[in-house]
Amino acid sequence: ARTITEAARRAKVQTQMGNQGHSSESIRLLKEWLAAGVIGAVREVHAWTDRPVGGDPWSNFAVQAQSKDTPPVPATLDWDLWLGPVAHRPFHPDYHPLKWRAWLDFGTGPLGDMGCHIIDPAFWALDLGAPTTVEATTTHWEQDVSSQTFPRATIVRYKFPARGARPPVALTWYDGRLQPPVPVDLEPGRKLPGSGALIIGDKGTLLHGSHGAGGLRLLPETRMKEFVRPEKTLPRVVGSHEADWLRACKAGPGAPPPCSPFEYGGALTETVLLGVLAMRLPNQRLTWDSANLQFANNPAADALLHTPYRDGWSL
């Protein structure tokens, strides 16, 4: 993420991350409400997804792909090109399509899949920046295939420092159908969405779903119904996320960037990937030195920051 961000900066090109929810109305409402102090100072965020898709234990894919069957490569697929920088291995449909997300060599698990959508609203609205520590706890990690696939479920805990007058923030991520404790101000009988986030302040709680804070609500519902919304202060995106990028491209270097350029999206991605890396070293608190792009306390974690590429694919 850092390398791509720096390359885009040097090339002076307009970029747009594919977190399409960042173009939404709801993410701007969230930022405006927090800036207006609707829920007070925020010290705690919980974000989650119900992925893996359908709850299928991804580790099963590794077991199947290690079987002795040798399915033919589809005529429409250049398998060597698809592998990219990864060492060659035989084709198997438990790599592609879709299931590549489960594999350490190809994907980034549920956090990498959905984190840039679900964490995005709080990351942007609270100006979180780089975390100082990250720690993961994993469940149902099957050791015989753990070097190949992501665990069935994880909890990742990030700590972000104070930003000016804003207090430090603890952000906790859950996947594999794990969820945070039900907040006390959620009405009886109402459930948390399959994917979403809770932003907890001194004076209240906000709940939203996936992709750009969709379904943004102030808890409890009685307070939402009485809520006098603050003035809208942020510019809105006209058209689609893709159209926003095309507008910036046509305007050229120096023109206003689209809403989620790599300068922002790269930092968000970096934060998400730190959590993905922490899953490889569960139950260890990793201290992150963002300025120097290294961990201050764990050489094993540093070694995971860079993966050897096969010839022809180096950056």
PDB file of C-alpha atoms in Angstrom:
ATOM      1  CA  ALA A   1       0.000   0.000   0.000  1.00  0.00           C
ATOM      2  CA  ARG A   2       2.814   2.414   0.867  1.00  0.00           C
ATOM      3  CA  THR A   3       4.715   1.618  -2.336  1.00  0.00           C
ATOM      4  CA  ILE A   4       1.682   2.157  -4.558  1.00  0.00           C
ATOM      5  CA  THR A   5       0.782   5.400  -2.789  1.00  0.00           C
ATOM      6  CA  GLU A   6       4.290   6.748  -3.277  1.00  0.00           C
ATOM      7  CA  ALA A   7       4.340   5.654  -6.927  1.00  0.00           C
ATOM      8  CA  ALA A   8       1.066   7.492  -7.597  1.00  0.00           C
ATOM      9  CA  ARG A   9       2.453  10.584  -5.892  1.00  0.00           C
ATOM     10  CA  ARG A  10       5.593  10.543  -8.031  1.00  0.00           C
ATOM     11  CA  ALA A  11       3.616   9.992 -11.234  1.00  0.00           C
ATOM     12  CA  LYS A  12       1.175  12.800 -10.345  1.00  0.00           C
ATOM     13  CA  VAL A  13      -1.811  10.760 -11.480  1.00  0.00           C
ATOM     14  CA  GLN A  14      -5.378  10.828 -10.200  1.00  0.00           C
ATOM     15  CA  THR A  15      -6.265   7.692  -8.260  1.00  0.00           C
ATOM     16  CA  GLN A  16      -9.377   6.268  -6.628  1.00  0.00           C
ATOM     17  CA  MET A  17      -9.579   3.318  -4.233  1.00  0.00           C
ATOM     18  CA  GLY A  18     -12.390   0.830  -4.880  1.00  0.00           C
ATOM     19  CA  ASN A  19     -14.150   1.469  -1.567  1.00  0.00           C
ATOM     20  CA  GLN A  20     -17.267   2.677  -3.345  1.00  0.00           C
ATOM     21  CA  GLY A  21     -19.104   3.462  -0.125  1.00  0.00           C
ATOM     22  CA  HIS A  22     -16.786   6.423   0.350  1.00  0.00           C
ATOM     23  CA  SER A  23     -18.829   8.265  -2.279  1.00  0.00           C
ATOM     24  CA  SER A  24     -22.050   7.821  -0.312  1.00  0.00           C
ATOM     25  CA  GLU A  25     -24.237  10.343   1.440  1.00  0.00           C
ATOM     26  CA  SER A  26     -24.246   8.315   4.645  1.00  0.00           C
ATOM     27  CA  ILE A  27     -20.488   8.442   5.197  1.00  0.00           C
ATOM     28  CA  ARG A  28     -20.619  12.228   4.985  1.00  0.00           C
ATOM     29  CA  LEU A  29     -23.509  12.374   7.400  1.00  0.00           C
ATOM     30  CA  LEU A  30     -21.477  10.265   9.821  1.00  0.00           C
ATOM     31  CA  LYS A  31     -18.506  12.619   9.635  1.00  0.00           C
ATOM     32  CA  GLU A  32     -20.746  15.670  10.063  1.00  0.00           C
ATOM     33  CA  TRP A  33     -22.571  14.178  13.039  1.00  0.00           C
ATOM     34  CA  LEU A  34     -19.322  13.288  14.777  1.00  0.00           C
ATOM     35  CA  ALA A  35     -17.845  16.720  14.064  1.00  0.00           C
ATOM     36  CA  ALA A  36     -20.979  18.296  15.565  1.00  0.00           C
ATOM     37  CA  GLY A  37     -20.464  16.301  18.759  1.00  0.00           C
ATOM     38  CA  VAL A  38     -23.698  14.336  18.465  1.00  0.00           C
ATOM     39  CA  ILE A  39     -22.275  11.416  20.483  1.00  0.00           C
ATOM     40  CA  GLY A  40     -19.447  13.280  22.193  1.00  0.00           C
ATOM     41  CA  ALA A  41     -15.829  12.156  22.234  1.00  0.00           C
ATOM     42  CA  VAL A  42     -15.288   8.740  20.652  1.00  0.00           C
ATOM     43  CA  ARG A  43     -12.928   6.300  22.330  1.00  0.00           C
ATOM     44  CA  GLU A  44     -14.279   2.974  21.089  1.00  0.00           C
ATOM     45  CA  VAL A  45     -15.200   1.492  17.697  1.00  0.00           C
ATOM     46  CA  HIS A  46     -16.341  -2.048  16.895  1.00  0.00           C
ATOM     47  CA  ALA A  47     -16.485  -3.297  13.285  1.00  0.00           C
ATOM     48  CA  TRP A  48     -17.421  -6.735  12.001  1.00  0.00           C
ATOM     49  CA  THR A  49     -18.377  -8.905   9.037  1.00  0.00           C
ATOM     50  CA  ASP A  50     -20.137 -12.243   8.776  1.00  0.00           C
ATOM     51  CA  ARG A  51     -17.663 -13.401   6.143  1.00  0.00           C
ATOM     52  CA  PRO A  52     -16.260 -15.929   5.141  1.00  0.00           C
ATOM     53  CA  VAL A  53     -19.084 -15.961   2.621  1.00  0.00           C
ATOM     54  CA  GLY A  54     -21.833 -18.231   3.836  1.00  0.00           C
ATOM     55  CA  GLY A  55     -19.809 -19.152   6.899  1.00  0.00           C
ATOM     56  CA  ASP A  56     -17.922 -21.814   4.902  1.00  0.00           C
ATOM     57  CA  PRO A  57     -14.728 -22.705   6.793  1.00  0.00           C
ATOM     58  CA  TRP A  58     -12.068 -21.566   4.368  1.00  0.00           C
ATOM     59  CA  SER A  59      -9.535 -24.027   5.739  1.00  0.00           C
ATOM     60  CA  ASN A  60     -11.549 -26.766   4.000  1.00  0.00           C
ATOM     61  CA  PHE A  61     -10.404 -25.366   0.661  1.00  0.00           C
ATOM     62  CA  ALA A  62      -6.804 -26.188   1.503  1.00  0.00           C
ATOM     63  CA  VAL A  63      -7.667 -29.779   2.305  1.00  0.00           C
ATOM     64  CA  GLN A  64      -9.507 -30.158  -0.997  1.00  0.00           C
ATOM     65  CA  ALA A  65      -6.835 -28.409  -3.038  1.00  0.00           C
ATOM     66  CA  GLN A  66      -4.210 -30.762  -1.621  1.00  0.00           C
ATOM     67  CA  SER A  67      -6.130 -33.760  -2.925  1.00  0.00           C
ATOM     68  CA  LYS A  68      -4.747 -35.780  -5.803  1.00  0.00           C
ATOM     69  CA  ASP A  69      -7.366 -34.770  -8.345  1.00  0.00           C
ATOM     70  CA  THR A  70      -6.026 -32.593 -11.161  1.00  0.00           C
ATOM     71  CA  PRO A  71      -8.845 -30.564 -12.725  1.00  0.00           C
ATOM     72  CA  PRO A  72      -7.985 -29.098 -16.137  1.00  0.00           C
ATOM     73  CA  VAL A  73      -7.245 -25.394 -16.431  1.00  0.00           C
ATOM     74  CA  PRO A  74     -10.261 -23.633 -18.009  1.00  0.00           C
ATOM     75  CA  ALA A  75      -9.624 -22.635 -21.613  1.00  0.00           C
ATOM     76  CA  THR A  76     -10.423 -19.020 -20.743  1.00  0.00           C
ATOM     77  CA  LEU A  77      -7.811 -18.809 -17.956  1.00  0.00           C
ATOM     78  CA  ASP A  78      -4.078 -18.092 -18.271  1.00  0.00           C
ATOM     79  CA  TRP A  79      -3.143 -19.862 -15.043  1.00  0.00           C
ATOM     80  CA  ASP A  80       0.500 -18.761 -14.981  1.00  0.00           C
ATOM     81  CA  LEU A  81      -0.510 -15.132 -15.438  1.00  0.00           C
ATOM     82  CA  TRP A  82      -3.215 -15.468 -12.785  1.00  0.00           C
ATOM     83  CA  LEU A  83      -0.619 -16.725 -10.278  1.00  0.00           C
ATOM     84  CA  GLY A  84       1.353 -13.515 -10.731  1.00  0.00           C
ATOM     85  CA  PRO A  85       4.260 -13.252  -8.263  1.00  0.00           C
ATOM     86  CA  VAL A  86       3.325 -16.459  -6.413  1.00  0.00           C
ATOM     87  CA  ALA A  87       5.361 -19.639  -6.903  1.00  0.00           C
ATOM     88  CA  HIS A  88       3.805 -22.021  -9.408  1.00  0.00           C
ATOM     89  CA  ARG A  89       1.269 -24.604  -8.252  1.00  0.00           C
ATOM     90  CA  PRO A  90      -1.265 -26.733 -10.162  1.00  0.00           C
ATOM     91  CA  PHE A  91      -4.656 -25.226 -10.913  1.00  0.00           C
ATOM     92  CA  HIS A  92      -7.548 -26.137  -8.644  1.00  0.00           C
ATOM     93  CA  PRO A  93     -11.058 -24.606  -8.464  1.00  0.00           C
ATOM     94  CA  ASP A  94     -10.537 -24.141  -4.717  1.00  0.00           C
ATOM     95  CA  TYR A  95      -8.166 -21.330  -5.644  1.00  0.00           C
ATOM     96  CA  HIS A  96     -10.179 -19.650  -8.379  1.00  0.00           C
ATOM     97  CA  PRO A  97     -12.778 -18.258  -8.749  1.00  0.00           C
ATOM     98  CA  LEU A  98     -13.723 -16.481  -5.480  1.00  0.00           C
ATOM     99  CA  LYS A  99     -11.995 -18.808  -3.025  1.00  0.00           C
ATOM    100  CA  TRP A 100      -8.596 -17.160  -3.561  1.00  0.00           C
ATOM    101  CA  ARG A 101      -9.683 -14.802  -0.767  1.00  0.00           C
ATOM    102  CA  ALA A 102      -9.114 -17.631   1.716  1.00  0.00           C
ATOM    103  CA  TRP A 103      -5.470 -18.202   0.827  1.00  0.00           C
ATOM    104  CA  LEU A 104      -2.542 -16.376   2.403  1.00  0.00           C
ATOM    105  CA  ASP A 105      -0.702 -16.397  -0.937  1.00  0.00           C
ATOM    106  CA  PHE A 106      -3.591 -14.865  -2.882  1.00  0.00           C
ATOM    107  CA  GLY A 107      -5.966 -13.015  -0.574  1.00  0.00           C
ATOM    108  CA  THR A 108      -6.275 -11.199   2.722  1.00  0.00           C
ATOM    109  CA  GLY A 109      -9.152 -13.030   4.406  1.00  0.00           C
ATOM    110  CA  PRO A 110     -12.375 -11.419   5.659  1.00  0.00           C
ATOM    111  CA  LEU A 111     -10.563  -8.399   7.121  1.00  0.00           C
ATOM    112  CA  GLY A 112      -8.803  -7.595   3.868  1.00  0.00           C
ATOM    113  CA  ASP A 113     -11.974  -8.355   1.936  1.00  0.00           C
ATOM    114  CA  MET A 114     -14.333  -6.122   3.921  1.00  0.00           C
ATOM    115  CA  GLY A 115     -12.233  -3.967   6.248  1.00  0.00           C
ATOM    116  CA  CYS A 116     -11.718  -1.193   3.711  1.00  0.00           C
ATOM    117  CA  HIS A 117     -15.503  -0.932   3.392  1.00  0.00           C
ATOM    118  CA  ILE A 118     -16.561  -1.283   7.028  1.00  0.00           C
ATOM    119  CA  ILE A 119     -13.673   0.432   8.847  1.00  0.00           C
ATOM    120  CA  ASP A 120     -13.550   3.227   6.268  1.00  0.00           C
ATOM    121  CA  PRO A 121     -16.289   5.442   7.828  1.00  0.00           C
ATOM    122  CA  ALA A 122     -14.712   5.597  11.299  1.00  0.00           C
ATOM    123  CA  PHE A 123     -11.176   5.792   9.892  1.00  0.00           C
ATOM    124  CA  TRP A 124     -12.133   8.837   7.820  1.00  0.00           C
ATOM    125  CA  ALA A 125     -14.556  10.565  10.167  1.00  0.00           C
ATOM    126  CA  LEU A 126     -12.254  10.271  13.180  1.00  0.00           C
ATOM    127  CA  ASP A 127      -8.994  10.940  11.281  1.00  0.00           C
ATOM    128  CA  LEU A 128      -7.530   7.847  12.898  1.00  0.00           C
ATOM    129  CA  GLY A 129      -4.278   7.684  10.954  1.00  0.00           C
ATOM    130  CA  ALA A 130      -1.831   4.870  11.707  1.00  0.00           C
ATOM    131  CA  PRO A 131      -2.359   2.588  14.708  1.00  0.00           C
ATOM    132  CA  THR A 132       0.330   2.265  17.350  1.00  0.00           C
ATOM    133  CA  THR A 133      -0.411  -1.357  18.262  1.00  0.00           C
ATOM    134  CA  VAL A 134      -2.300  -4.280  16.750  1.00  0.00           C
ATOM    135  CA  GLU A 135      -3.074  -7.687  18.248  1.00  0.00           C
ATOM    136  CA  ALA A 136      -5.067 -10.632  16.876  1.00  0.00           C
ATOM    137  CA  THR A 137      -6.838 -13.556  18.467  1.00  0.00           C
ATOM    138  CA  THR A 138      -7.865 -16.394  16.180  1.00  0.00           C
ATOM    139  CA  THR A 139     -10.346 -19.228  16.577  1.00  0.00           C
ATOM    140  CA  HIS A 140     -10.635 -22.558  14.782  1.00  0.00           C
ATOM    141  CA  TRP A 141      -7.163 -22.240  13.301  1.00  0.00           C
ATOM    142  CA  GLU A 142      -6.295 -25.639  11.896  1.00  0.00           C
ATOM    143  CA  GLN A 143      -2.558 -26.080  12.240  1.00  0.00           C
ATOM    144  CA  ASP A 144      -2.136 -28.508   9.346  1.00  0.00           C
ATOM    145  CA  VAL A 145      -3.172 -25.839   6.875  1.00  0.00           C
ATOM    146  CA  SER A 146      -2.595 -22.675   8.878  1.00  0.00           C
ATOM    147  CA  SER A 147       0.394 -21.747   6.756  1.00  0.00           C
ATOM    148  CA  GLN A 148      -1.879 -21.581   3.725  1.00  0.00           C
ATOM    149  CA  THR A 149      -5.341 -20.302   4.658  1.00  0.00           C
ATOM    150  CA  PHE A 150      -6.840 -17.763   7.011  1.00  0.00           C
ATOM    151  CA  PRO A 151      -8.504 -18.872  10.248  1.00  0.00           C
ATOM    152  CA  ARG A 152     -12.253 -19.350  10.394  1.00  0.00           C
ATOM    153  CA  ALA A 153     -12.761 -16.400  12.720  1.00  0.00           C
ATOM    154  CA  THR A 154     -10.648 -13.638  14.232  1.00  0.00           C
ATOM    155  CA  ILE A 155     -10.730 -10.684  16.584  1.00  0.00           C
ATOM    156  CA  VAL A 156      -8.207  -7.924  15.884  1.00  0.00           C
ATOM    157  CA  ARG A 157      -7.587  -5.085  18.341  1.00  0.00           C
ATOM    158  CA  TYR A 158      -6.084  -1.810  17.136  1.00  0.00           C
ATOM    159  CA  LYS A 159      -4.997   1.132  19.280  1.00  0.00           C
ATOM    160  CA  PHE A 160      -4.891   4.606  17.732  1.00  0.00           C
ATOM    161  CA  PRO A 161      -3.257   7.573  19.477  1.00  0.00           C
ATOM    162  CA  ALA A 162      -4.854  10.883  20.398  1.00  0.00           C
ATOM    163  CA  ARG A 163      -5.190  13.324  17.507  1.00  0.00           C
ATOM    164  CA  GLY A 164      -5.086  16.892  18.807  1.00  0.00           C
ATOM    165  CA  ALA A 165      -7.997  17.289  21.222  1.00  0.00           C
ATOM    166  CA  ARG A 166      -9.451  13.917  20.231  1.00  0.00           C
ATOM    167  CA  PRO A 167      -8.815  11.046  22.660  1.00  0.00           C
ATOM    168  CA  PRO A 168      -7.147   7.735  21.758  1.00  0.00           C
ATOM    169  CA  VAL A 169      -9.393   5.185  20.054  1.00  0.00           C
ATOM    170  CA  ALA A 170      -9.586   1.422  20.506  1.00  0.00           C
ATOM    171  CA  LEU A 171     -10.932  -0.228  17.344  1.00  0.00           C
ATOM    172  CA  THR A 172     -11.860  -3.909  17.473  1.00  0.00           C
ATOM    173  CA  TRP A 173     -12.530  -6.012  14.371  1.00  0.00           C
ATOM    174  CA  TYR A 174     -14.522  -9.279  14.321  1.00  0.00           C
ATOM    175  CA  ASP A 175     -15.085 -11.767  11.492  1.00  0.00           C
ATOM    176  CA  GLY A 176     -16.291 -15.323  10.951  1.00  0.00           C
ATOM    177  CA  ARG A 177     -19.702 -14.397  12.415  1.00  0.00           C
ATOM    178  CA  LEU A 178     -18.223 -13.129  15.652  1.00  0.00           C
ATOM    179  CA  GLN A 179     -19.750  -9.844  16.815  1.00  0.00           C
ATOM    180  CA  PRO A 180     -19.217  -7.342  19.635  1.00  0.00           C
ATOM    181  CA  PRO A 181     -21.379  -7.394  22.760  1.00  0.00           C
ATOM    182  CA  VAL A 182     -24.849  -6.006  22.090  1.00  0.00           C
ATOM    183  CA  PRO A 183     -24.863  -2.338  23.169  1.00  0.00           C
ATOM    184  CA  VAL A 184     -27.116  -1.463  26.091  1.00  0.00           C
ATOM    185  CA  ASP A 185     -28.952   1.160  24.038  1.00  0.00           C
ATOM    186  CA  LEU A 186     -30.012  -1.287  21.293  1.00  0.00           C
ATOM    187  CA  GLU A 187     -33.743  -1.937  21.677  1.00  0.00           C
ATOM    188  CA  PRO A 188     -34.853  -5.393  22.837  1.00  0.00           C
ATOM    189  CA  GLY A 189     -35.498  -7.704  19.893  1.00  0.00           C
ATOM    190  CA  ARG A 190     -33.332  -5.730  17.490  1.00  0.00           C
ATOM    191  CA  LYS A 191     -30.228  -7.454  16.128  1.00  0.00           C
ATOM    192  CA  LEU A 192     -26.934  -6.134  14.885  1.00  0.00           C
ATOM    193  CA  PRO A 193     -26.537  -6.371  11.086  1.00  0.00           C
ATOM    194  CA  GLY A 194     -24.443  -9.142   9.557  1.00  0.00           C
ATOM    195  CA  SER A 195     -21.742  -6.583   8.754  1.00  0.00           C
ATOM    196  CA  GLY A 196     -21.365  -3.142  10.241  1.00  0.00           C
ATOM    197  CA  ALA A 197     -19.886  -0.976  12.967  1.00  0.00           C
ATOM    198  CA  LEU A 198     -20.647   0.613  16.311  1.00  0.00           C
ATOM    199  CA  ILE A 199     -19.080   3.981  17.104  1.00  0.00           C
ATOM    200  CA  ILE A 200     -19.334   4.632  20.826  1.00  0.00           C
ATOM    201  CA  GLY A 201     -19.010   8.119  22.278  1.00  0.00           C
ATOM    202  CA  ASP A 202     -19.339   9.726  25.691  1.00  0.00           C
ATOM    203  CA  LYS A 203     -22.876  10.843  24.847  1.00  0.00           C
ATOM    204  CA  GLY A 204     -24.257   8.094  22.636  1.00  0.00           C
ATOM    205  CA  THR A 205     -23.738   5.364  20.063  1.00  0.00           C
ATOM    206  CA  LEU A 206     -23.963   5.248  16.270  1.00  0.00           C
ATOM    207  CA  LEU A 207     -24.694   2.035  14.364  1.00  0.00           C
ATOM    208  CA  HIS A 208     -24.245   1.483  10.638  1.00  0.00           C
ATOM    209  CA  GLY A 209     -23.992  -1.325   8.116  1.00  0.00           C
ATOM    210  CA  SER A 210     -21.395  -2.062   5.482  1.00  0.00           C
ATOM    211  CA  HIS A 211     -20.083   0.130   2.640  1.00  0.00           C
ATOM    212  CA  GLY A 212     -20.044   3.815   3.454  1.00  0.00           C
ATOM    213  CA  ALA A 213     -21.954   3.695   6.759  1.00  0.00           C
ATOM    214  CA  GLY A 214     -25.148   2.538   5.066  1.00  0.00           C
ATOM    215  CA  GLY A 215     -28.183   2.475   7.338  1.00  0.00           C
ATOM    216  CA  LEU A 216     -26.617   4.976   9.755  1.00  0.00           C
ATOM    217  CA  ARG A 217     -28.662   5.219  12.961  1.00  0.00           C
ATOM    218  CA  LEU A 218     -28.367   6.885  16.342  1.00  0.00           C
ATOM    219  CA  LEU A 219     -29.179   4.506  19.197  1.00  0.00           C
ATOM    220  CA  PRO A 220     -31.693   3.946  20.604  1.00  0.00           C
ATOM    221  CA  GLU A 221     -34.339   4.384  17.899  1.00  0.00           C
ATOM    222  CA  THR A 222     -36.317   6.764  20.109  1.00  0.00           C
ATOM    223  CA  ARG A 223     -33.365   9.149  20.091  1.00  0.00           C
ATOM    224  CA  MET A 224     -33.000   8.786  16.321  1.00  0.00           C
ATOM    225  CA  LYS A 225     -36.612   9.838  15.837  1.00  0.00           C
ATOM    226  CA  GLU A 226     -36.110  12.947  17.967  1.00  0.00           C
ATOM    227  CA  PHE A 227     -32.717  13.755  16.479  1.00  0.00           C
ATOM    228  CA  VAL A 228     -32.275  17.241  14.996  1.00  0.00           C
ATOM    229  CA  ARG A 229     -29.678  16.747  12.299  1.00  0.00           C
ATOM    230  CA  PRO A 230     -26.757  19.172  12.146  1.00  0.00           C
ATOM    231  CA  GLU A 231     -26.074  21.287   9.099  1.00  0.00           C
ATOM    232  CA  LYS A 232     -24.486  19.581   6.109  1.00  0.00           C
ATOM    233  CA  THR A 233     -20.982  20.984   5.686  1.00  0.00           C
ATOM    234  CA  LEU A 234     -19.103  18.540   3.459  1.00  0.00           C
ATOM    235  CA  PRO A 235     -19.136  18.535  -0.355  1.00  0.00           C
ATOM    236  CA  ARG A 236     -21.068  15.644  -1.901  1.00  0.00           C
ATOM    237  CA  VAL A 237     -19.942  13.351  -4.704  1.00  0.00           C
ATOM    238  CA  VAL A 238     -21.906  13.906  -7.891  1.00  0.00           C
ATOM    239  CA  GLY A 239     -22.584  10.647  -9.699  1.00  0.00           C
ATOM    240  CA  SER A 240     -20.940   7.305  -9.057  1.00  0.00           C
ATOM    241  CA  HIS A 241     -17.640   6.447  -7.390  1.00  0.00           C
ATOM    242  CA  GLU A 242     -16.220   5.611 -10.807  1.00  0.00           C
ATOM    243  CA  ALA A 243     -17.515   8.848 -12.326  1.00  0.00           C
ATOM    244  CA  ASP A 244     -15.809  10.791  -9.549  1.00  0.00           C
ATOM    245  CA  TRP A 245     -12.497   9.230 -10.555  1.00  0.00           C
ATOM    246  CA  LEU A 246     -13.069   9.853 -14.267  1.00  0.00           C
ATOM    247  CA  ARG A 247     -13.843  13.503 -13.529  1.00  0.00           C
ATOM    248  CA  ALA A 248     -10.499  13.872 -11.773  1.00  0.00           C
ATOM    249  CA  CYS A 249      -8.637  12.013 -14.538  1.00  0.00           C
ATOM    250  CA  LYS A 250     -10.073  14.277 -17.221  1.00  0.00           C
ATOM    251  CA  ALA A 251      -9.243  17.356 -15.177  1.00  0.00           C
ATOM    252  CA  GLY A 252      -5.643  16.192 -14.898  1.00  0.00           C
ATOM    253  CA  PRO A 253      -2.839  16.628 -12.358  1.00  0.00           C
ATOM    254  CA  GLY A 254      -3.385  19.428  -9.878  1.00  0.00           C
ATOM    255  CA  ALA A 255      -7.173  19.274 -10.132  1.00  0.00           C
ATOM    256  CA  PRO A 256      -9.218  18.353  -7.049  1.00  0.00           C
ATOM    257  CA  PRO A 257      -8.738  14.627  -6.421  1.00  0.00           C
ATOM    258  CA  PRO A 258     -11.593  12.129  -6.213  1.00  0.00           C
ATOM    259  CA  CYS A 259     -13.011  11.341  -2.793  1.00  0.00           C
ATOM    260  CA  SER A 260     -10.793   8.333  -1.968  1.00  0.00           C
ATOM    261  CA  PRO A 261      -7.377   8.830  -3.607  1.00  0.00           C
ATOM    262  CA  PHE A 262      -4.455   6.605  -2.731  1.00  0.00           C
ATOM    263  CA  GLU A 263      -3.194   9.292  -0.353  1.00  0.00           C
ATOM    264  CA  TYR A 264      -6.168   8.339   1.809  1.00  0.00           C
ATOM    265  CA  GLY A 265      -6.904   4.813   0.623  1.00  0.00           C
ATOM    266  CA  GLY A 266      -3.296   3.731   1.006  1.00  0.00           C
ATOM    267  CA  ALA A 267      -3.289   4.595   4.709  1.00  0.00           C
ATOM    268  CA  LEU A 268      -6.613   2.797   5.205  1.00  0.00           C
ATOM    269  CA  THR A 269      -5.309  -0.271   3.373  1.00  0.00           C
ATOM    270  CA  GLU A 270      -2.104  -0.249   5.395  1.00  0.00           C
ATOM    271  CA  THR A 271      -4.096  -0.286   8.630  1.00  0.00           C
ATOM    272  CA  VAL A 272      -6.236  -3.191   7.433  1.00  0.00           C
ATOM    273  CA  LEU A 273      -3.187  -5.168   6.298  1.00  0.00           C
ATOM    274  CA  LEU A 274      -1.507  -4.721   9.679  1.00  0.00           C
ATOM    275  CA  GLY A 275      -4.445  -6.606  11.165  1.00  0.00           C
ATOM    276  CA  VAL A 276      -4.115  -9.303   8.515  1.00  0.00           C
ATOM    277  CA  LEU A 277      -0.441  -9.673   9.371  1.00  0.00           C
ATOM    278  CA  ALA A 278      -1.211  -9.858  13.103  1.00  0.00           C
ATOM    279  CA  MET A 279      -3.337 -12.942  12.420  1.00  0.00           C
ATOM    280  CA  ARG A 280      -0.130 -14.751  11.461  1.00  0.00           C
ATOM    281  CA  LEU A 281       1.255 -14.081  14.950  1.00  0.00           C
ATOM    282  CA  PRO A 282      -1.793 -14.453  17.199  1.00  0.00           C
ATOM    283  CA  ASN A 283      -1.839 -13.326  20.822  1.00  0.00           C
ATOM    284  CA  GLN A 284       1.135 -11.024  20.356  1.00  0.00           C
ATOM    285  CA  ARG A 285       0.834  -7.266  20.722  1.00  0.00           C
ATOM    286  CA  LEU A 286       2.723  -5.729  17.816  1.00  0.00           C
ATOM    287  CA  THR A 287       4.004  -2.160  18.137  1.00  0.00           C
ATOM    288  CA  TRP A 288       3.875  -0.385  14.791  1.00  0.00           C
ATOM    289  CA  ASP A 289       6.330   2.329  13.706  1.00  0.00           C
ATOM    290  CA  SER A 290       4.510   3.843  10.754  1.00  0.00           C
ATOM    291  CA  ALA A 291       7.152   6.442   9.926  1.00  0.00           C
ATOM    292  CA  ASN A 292       9.799   3.765   9.437  1.00  0.00           C
ATOM    293  CA  LEU A 293       7.446   1.088   8.120  1.00  0.00           C
ATOM    294  CA  GLN A 294       8.469  -1.510  10.687  1.00  0.00           C
ATOM    295  CA  PHE A 295       7.486  -3.142  13.952  1.00  0.00           C
ATOM    296  CA  ALA A 296       9.386  -1.846  16.950  1.00  0.00           C
ATOM    297  CA  ASN A 297       9.197  -5.038  18.975  1.00  0.00           C
ATOM    298  CA  ASN A 298       8.916  -8.082  16.739  1.00  0.00           C
ATOM    299  CA  PRO A 299      11.431  -9.184  14.067  1.00  0.00           C
ATOM    300  CA  ALA A 300       9.139 -12.064  13.066  1.00  0.00           C
ATOM    301  CA  ALA A 301       6.420  -9.547  12.203  1.00  0.00           C
ATOM    302  CA  ASP A 302       8.916  -7.458  10.226  1.00  0.00           C
ATOM    303  CA  ALA A 303       9.780 -10.524   8.173  1.00  0.00           C
ATOM    304  CA  LEU A 304       6.129 -10.841   7.125  1.00  0.00           C
ATOM    305  CA  LEU A 305       5.985  -7.296   5.722  1.00  0.00           C
ATOM    306  CA  HIS A 306       7.652  -8.402   2.488  1.00  0.00           C
ATOM    307  CA  THR A 307       6.980 -11.550   0.468  1.00  0.00           C
ATOM    308  CA  PRO A 308       9.510 -12.867  -2.072  1.00  0.00           C
ATOM    309  CA  TYR A 309       8.235 -12.537  -5.653  1.00  0.00           C
ATOM    310  CA  ARG A 310       9.160 -14.905  -8.439  1.00  0.00           C
ATOM    311  CA  ASP A 311      11.281 -13.615 -11.307  1.00  0.00           C
ATOM    312  CA  GLY A 312       9.612 -11.053 -13.507  1.00  0.00           C
ATOM    313  CA  TRP A 313       7.253  -9.705 -10.872  1.00  0.00           C
ATOM    314  CA  SER A 314       9.441  -7.573  -8.622  1.00  0.00           C
ATOM    315  CA  LEU A 315       8.470  -3.987  -7.828  1.00  0.00           C
TER     316      LEU A 315
END
